Amino acid sequence: MNLGEPIASGNTANIFLYENKIIKIFKDHLPDTESENEAHKQKVAFKSGLRVPKILDIKKVNGKQAIIMEYVEGKTLGELVTENMDEVESFLETSVDIQMEIHTVSAELLESMRVKLQRQIKAAEGLDELVKTSLLKKLESMNVENRLCHGDFHLYNLIKSGDEVFIIDWVDASSGDPRADVCRTYILYTQVSVEMAELYLKLYCEKSGWSRKEILEWAPIISAARLSENVTTEDSNRLMKYIVMEEQNDE
């Protein structure tokens, strides 16, 4: 099948638009169960009533595991903000409303966030074993709910199509604590713009009633887990600052 050039690429997959459908083809280094796992997460979100592209099929395409889903025509909120920075607060507010809606969904059928974070912290390179032990103890002490958490929520994973906004890229979804999910989004935004990250966090705290402290309490845990992802564009020194600050607070 000649799919042409991908319309998007990530660490785990290439995305193609073919015959008005999206074909997400996973990279060879991933387990054979990757497409099934991600499709399951997206189906959970879809069945809950969230605006999520519908899964049409899970099969091999050109010898590689793939998910075929409906094509949602539009631009991401990230693209729209780039085109008009004056709208950043409006789009962030829209995203906060959507993320809070996600967090109302009970998600016992998905992988536990606690288990996932434990695995990631243990796998993080460049972290002293004593630091890992300390972070794992902190994680164990945290109150973790069983709410649907997207795990990679930001403006570029939200597609505005007409009057609706669709949520895409559910690969990192888990069942866990919304505050950890918010903290992850905040940390992702700080890599791009501290001002935007702070505005996002302010809006979320105002709408949810949570305090900044309640959310950022997760920062060392989320940062350590992020280190294990080995994202080439990520500044590991920036993440280490959150972890070191936690260690200093414990002394």
Short mmCIF file of C-alpha atoms in Angstrom, two decimals, residues 5-247:
data_model
loop_
_atom_site.label_atom_id
_atom_site.label_comp_id
_atom_site.label_asym_id
_atom_site.label_seq_id
_atom_site.Cartn_x
_atom_site.Cartn_y
_atom_site.Cartn_z
CA GLU A 5 4.57 10.82 3.09
CA PRO A 6 3.44 10.93 6.75
CA ILE A 7 1.48 14.00 7.82
CA ALA A 8 3.02 13.69 11.30
CA SER A 9 5.72 11.68 13.06
CA GLY A 10 6.44 10.92 16.70
CA ASN A 11 8.61 8.72 18.89
CA THR A 12 6.26 5.76 18.55
CA ALA A 13 4.52 6.08 15.19
CA ASN A 14 4.10 7.76 11.81
CA ILE A 15 0.69 9.17 10.87
CA PHE A 16 -0.69 8.95 7.33
CA LEU A 17 -3.84 10.34 5.71
CA TYR A 18 -5.14 7.75 3.24
CA GLU A 19 -8.56 7.63 1.56
CA ASN A 20 -9.95 10.07 4.13
CA LYS A 21 -8.83 7.88 7.04
CA ILE A 22 -5.94 8.20 9.47
CA ILE A 23 -3.49 5.30 9.51
CA LYS A 24 -1.15 5.27 12.50
CA ILE A 25 1.76 2.93 11.81
CA PHE A 26 3.87 1.99 14.81
CA LYS A 27 7.65 1.82 14.77
CA ASP A 28 9.50 -1.49 14.78
CA HIS A 29 11.12 -1.17 18.23
CA LEU A 30 7.75 -1.34 20.00
CA PRO A 31 6.09 -4.53 21.35
CA ASP A 32 3.65 -6.32 19.05
CA THR A 33 0.84 -5.41 21.45
CA GLU A 34 1.33 -1.63 21.11
CA SER A 35 -1.45 -1.02 18.58
CA GLU A 36 -3.95 -3.11 20.57
CA ASN A 37 -3.05 -1.32 23.82
CA GLU A 38 -3.38 2.16 22.40
CA ALA A 39 -6.61 1.32 20.57
CA HIS A 40 -8.07 -0.01 23.83
CA LYS A 41 -7.31 3.28 25.58
CA GLN A 42 -8.85 5.32 22.78
CA LYS A 43 -11.96 3.11 22.76
CA VAL A 44 -12.40 3.63 26.52
CA ALA A 45 -12.26 7.39 25.97
CA PHE A 46 -14.63 7.20 22.97
CA LYS A 47 -17.19 5.05 24.80
CA SER A 48 -17.19 7.49 27.72
CA GLY A 49 -18.65 10.15 25.41
CA LEU A 50 -15.52 12.24 24.96
CA ARG A 51 -14.86 13.74 21.51
CA VAL A 52 -12.32 11.22 20.27
CA PRO A 53 -11.70 9.88 16.73
CA LYS A 54 -13.44 6.54 16.22
CA ILE A 55 -11.25 3.43 15.81
CA LEU A 56 -12.13 1.70 12.54
CA ASP A 57 -9.65 -1.20 12.51
CA ILE A 58 -6.49 -2.62 14.06
CA LYS A 59 -4.36 -4.58 11.62
CA LYS A 60 -1.01 -4.91 9.86
CA VAL A 61 -0.29 -2.34 7.16
CA ASN A 62 2.75 -2.91 4.98
CA GLY A 63 3.87 -5.53 7.48
CA LYS A 64 3.71 -3.18 10.47
CA GLN A 65 1.15 -2.92 13.26
CA ALA A 66 -1.30 -0.09 12.71
CA ILE A 67 -4.49 1.58 13.89
CA ILE A 68 -6.96 2.90 11.34
CA MET A 69 -9.27 5.63 12.60
CA GLU A 70 -11.61 8.29 11.34
CA TYR A 71 -10.04 11.47 9.98
CA VAL A 72 -10.90 14.64 11.86
CA GLU A 73 -10.36 17.61 9.57
CA GLY A 74 -9.12 20.77 11.21
CA LYS A 75 -6.14 22.38 12.94
CA THR A 76 -4.72 21.70 16.37
CA LEU A 77 -5.18 24.34 19.03
CA GLY A 78 -1.37 24.54 19.10
CA GLU A 79 -1.33 25.53 15.42
CA LEU A 80 -4.09 28.07 15.97
CA VAL A 81 -2.25 29.64 18.90
CA THR A 82 0.93 29.87 16.82
CA GLU A 83 -1.05 31.74 14.16
CA ASN A 84 -2.55 34.12 16.72
CA MET A 85 -0.82 34.39 20.11
CA ASP A 86 -3.49 36.86 21.27
CA GLU A 87 -5.83 33.86 21.57
CA VAL A 88 -3.55 31.81 23.85
CA GLU A 89 -5.61 32.36 27.02
CA SER A 90 -8.87 31.53 25.24
CA PHE A 91 -7.48 28.28 23.81
CA LEU A 92 -5.84 27.32 27.11
CA GLU A 93 -9.17 27.89 28.87
CA THR A 94 -10.88 25.63 26.31
CA SER A 95 -8.22 22.98 26.89
CA VAL A 96 -8.64 23.15 30.66
CA ASP A 97 -12.40 22.59 30.31
CA ILE A 98 -11.70 19.54 28.11
CA GLN A 99 -9.07 18.14 30.47
CA MET A 100 -11.41 18.51 33.43
CA GLU A 101 -14.07 16.64 31.43
CA ILE A 102 -11.57 13.81 30.80
CA HIS A 103 -10.88 13.63 34.54
CA THR A 104 -14.55 12.99 35.34
CA VAL A 105 -14.33 9.59 33.62
CA SER A 106 -13.75 6.53 35.80
CA ALA A 107 -11.04 4.35 34.22
CA GLU A 108 -10.50 1.17 36.23
CA LEU A 109 -9.98 -0.82 33.00
CA LEU A 110 -6.77 1.03 32.11
CA GLU A 111 -3.25 0.54 33.44
CA SER A 112 -2.70 2.06 36.88
CA MET A 113 -0.82 5.36 36.78
CA ARG A 114 1.02 4.35 39.95
CA VAL A 115 2.31 1.14 38.36
CA LYS A 116 3.29 3.00 35.19
CA LEU A 117 5.16 5.73 37.10
CA GLN A 118 6.95 3.13 39.24
CA ARG A 119 8.16 1.36 36.10
CA GLN A 120 9.32 4.62 34.50
CA ILE A 121 11.17 5.87 37.58
CA LYS A 122 13.02 2.55 37.91
CA ALA A 123 14.01 2.77 34.23
CA ALA A 124 15.16 6.40 34.31
CA GLU A 125 18.84 6.69 33.37
CA GLY A 126 21.14 9.09 35.16
CA LEU A 127 19.23 8.97 38.44
CA ASP A 128 20.99 7.82 41.60
CA GLU A 129 19.42 4.69 43.12
CA LEU A 130 18.88 6.49 46.43
CA VAL A 131 17.00 9.24 44.61
CA LYS A 132 14.85 6.63 42.84
CA THR A 133 14.08 4.97 46.17
CA SER A 134 13.09 8.33 47.65
CA LEU A 135 10.82 9.14 44.71
CA LEU A 136 9.20 5.70 44.79
CA LYS A 137 8.46 6.17 48.50
CA LYS A 138 6.92 9.56 47.75
CA LEU A 139 4.79 8.03 44.99
CA GLU A 140 3.61 5.29 47.36
CA SER A 141 2.48 7.95 49.84
CA MET A 142 0.47 9.89 47.25
CA ASN A 143 -3.29 9.55 47.00
CA VAL A 144 -3.96 8.20 43.49
CA GLU A 145 -7.51 8.12 42.14
CA ASN A 146 -8.83 5.92 39.31
CA ARG A 147 -9.69 8.71 36.91
CA LEU A 148 -8.98 8.81 33.19
CA CYS A 149 -5.73 10.70 32.60
CA HIS A 150 -4.56 11.48 29.07
CA GLY A 151 -0.86 11.45 29.96
CA ASP A 152 0.26 13.76 27.14
CA PHE A 153 -2.32 16.52 27.20
CA HIS A 154 -1.41 19.75 25.41
CA LEU A 155 -2.71 22.06 22.69
CA TYR A 156 -1.17 20.02 19.86
CA ASN A 157 -3.24 16.98 20.84
CA LEU A 158 -6.50 18.89 20.46
CA ILE A 159 -7.98 19.30 16.95
CA LYS A 160 -10.58 22.00 16.36
CA SER A 161 -13.03 20.77 13.73
CA GLY A 162 -15.91 23.18 13.20
CA ASP A 163 -17.42 23.92 16.61
CA GLU A 164 -15.98 20.78 18.23
CA VAL A 165 -12.56 19.94 19.63
CA PHE A 166 -11.32 16.35 19.38
CA ILE A 167 -8.72 14.78 21.68
CA ILE A 168 -6.05 12.67 19.97
CA ASP A 169 -2.97 10.58 20.86
CA TRP A 170 -4.05 8.36 23.77
CA VAL A 171 -0.88 6.24 23.92
CA ASP A 172 0.07 7.49 27.42
CA ALA A 173 -3.39 7.29 28.98
CA SER A 174 -3.78 5.61 32.37
CA SER A 175 -6.04 5.35 35.38
CA GLY A 176 -4.75 7.73 38.00
CA ASP A 177 -4.77 11.07 39.74
CA PRO A 178 -5.85 14.16 37.77
CA ARG A 179 -3.36 16.36 39.62
CA ALA A 180 -0.51 14.25 38.25
CA ASP A 181 -1.95 14.62 34.74
CA VAL A 182 -2.14 18.40 35.17
CA CYS A 183 1.42 18.49 36.51
CA ARG A 184 2.62 16.57 33.45
CA THR A 185 0.95 19.12 31.14
CA TYR A 186 2.49 21.98 33.11
CA ILE A 187 5.98 20.47 32.83
CA LEU A 188 5.52 19.92 29.08
CA TYR A 189 4.51 23.56 28.64
CA THR A 190 7.48 24.89 30.63
CA GLN A 191 9.79 23.49 27.97
CA VAL A 192 8.11 25.76 25.40
CA SER A 193 7.06 28.80 27.43
CA VAL A 194 7.13 29.34 31.20
CA GLU A 195 4.56 32.14 30.78
CA MET A 196 2.13 29.80 29.00
CA ALA A 197 2.73 27.06 31.57
CA GLU A 198 1.96 29.44 34.43
CA LEU A 199 -1.18 30.74 32.69
CA TYR A 200 -2.37 27.16 32.12
CA LEU A 201 -1.77 26.23 35.77
CA LYS A 202 -3.51 29.39 37.00
CA LEU A 203 -6.57 28.63 34.87
CA TYR A 204 -6.69 25.00 36.01
CA CYS A 205 -6.42 25.93 39.68
CA GLU A 206 -9.17 28.56 39.33
CA LYS A 207 -11.55 26.13 37.63
CA SER A 208 -10.79 23.03 39.71
CA GLY A 209 -10.34 24.57 43.14
CA TRP A 210 -6.99 22.79 43.54
CA SER A 211 -4.00 24.71 44.77
CA ARG A 212 -0.76 25.16 42.88
CA LYS A 213 1.00 23.26 45.67
CA GLU A 214 -1.32 20.23 45.32
CA ILE A 215 -0.47 19.94 41.64
CA LEU A 216 3.26 20.70 41.75
CA GLU A 217 3.71 18.18 44.56
CA TRP A 218 3.78 15.68 41.69
CA ALA A 219 6.59 17.51 39.81
CA PRO A 220 9.59 15.41 40.98
CA ILE A 221 7.75 12.14 40.29
CA ILE A 222 6.51 13.24 36.85
CA SER A 223 9.94 14.65 35.95
CA ALA A 224 11.72 11.42 36.87
CA ALA A 225 9.22 9.41 34.83
CA ARG A 226 9.70 11.78 31.90
CA LEU A 227 13.47 11.11 32.00
CA SER A 228 12.82 7.45 31.15
CA GLU A 229 11.14 8.41 27.87
CA ASN A 230 14.46 9.55 26.34
CA VAL A 231 12.79 12.25 24.23
CA THR A 232 15.50 13.83 22.09
CA THR A 233 14.00 17.32 22.28
CA GLU A 234 13.63 17.22 26.07
CA ASP A 235 16.12 19.08 28.28
CA SER A 236 17.02 16.54 30.95
CA ASN A 237 18.76 19.20 33.05
CA ARG A 238 15.46 21.06 33.28
CA LEU A 239 13.76 17.94 34.61
CA MET A 240 16.56 17.29 37.07
CA LYS A 241 15.93 20.68 38.68
CA TYR A 242 12.48 19.53 39.82
CA ILE A 243 13.97 16.33 41.23
CA VAL A 244 16.89 18.06 42.98
CA MET A 245 14.53 20.61 44.54
CA GLU A 246 12.55 17.76 46.04
CA GLU A 247 15.67 16.14 47.47
#
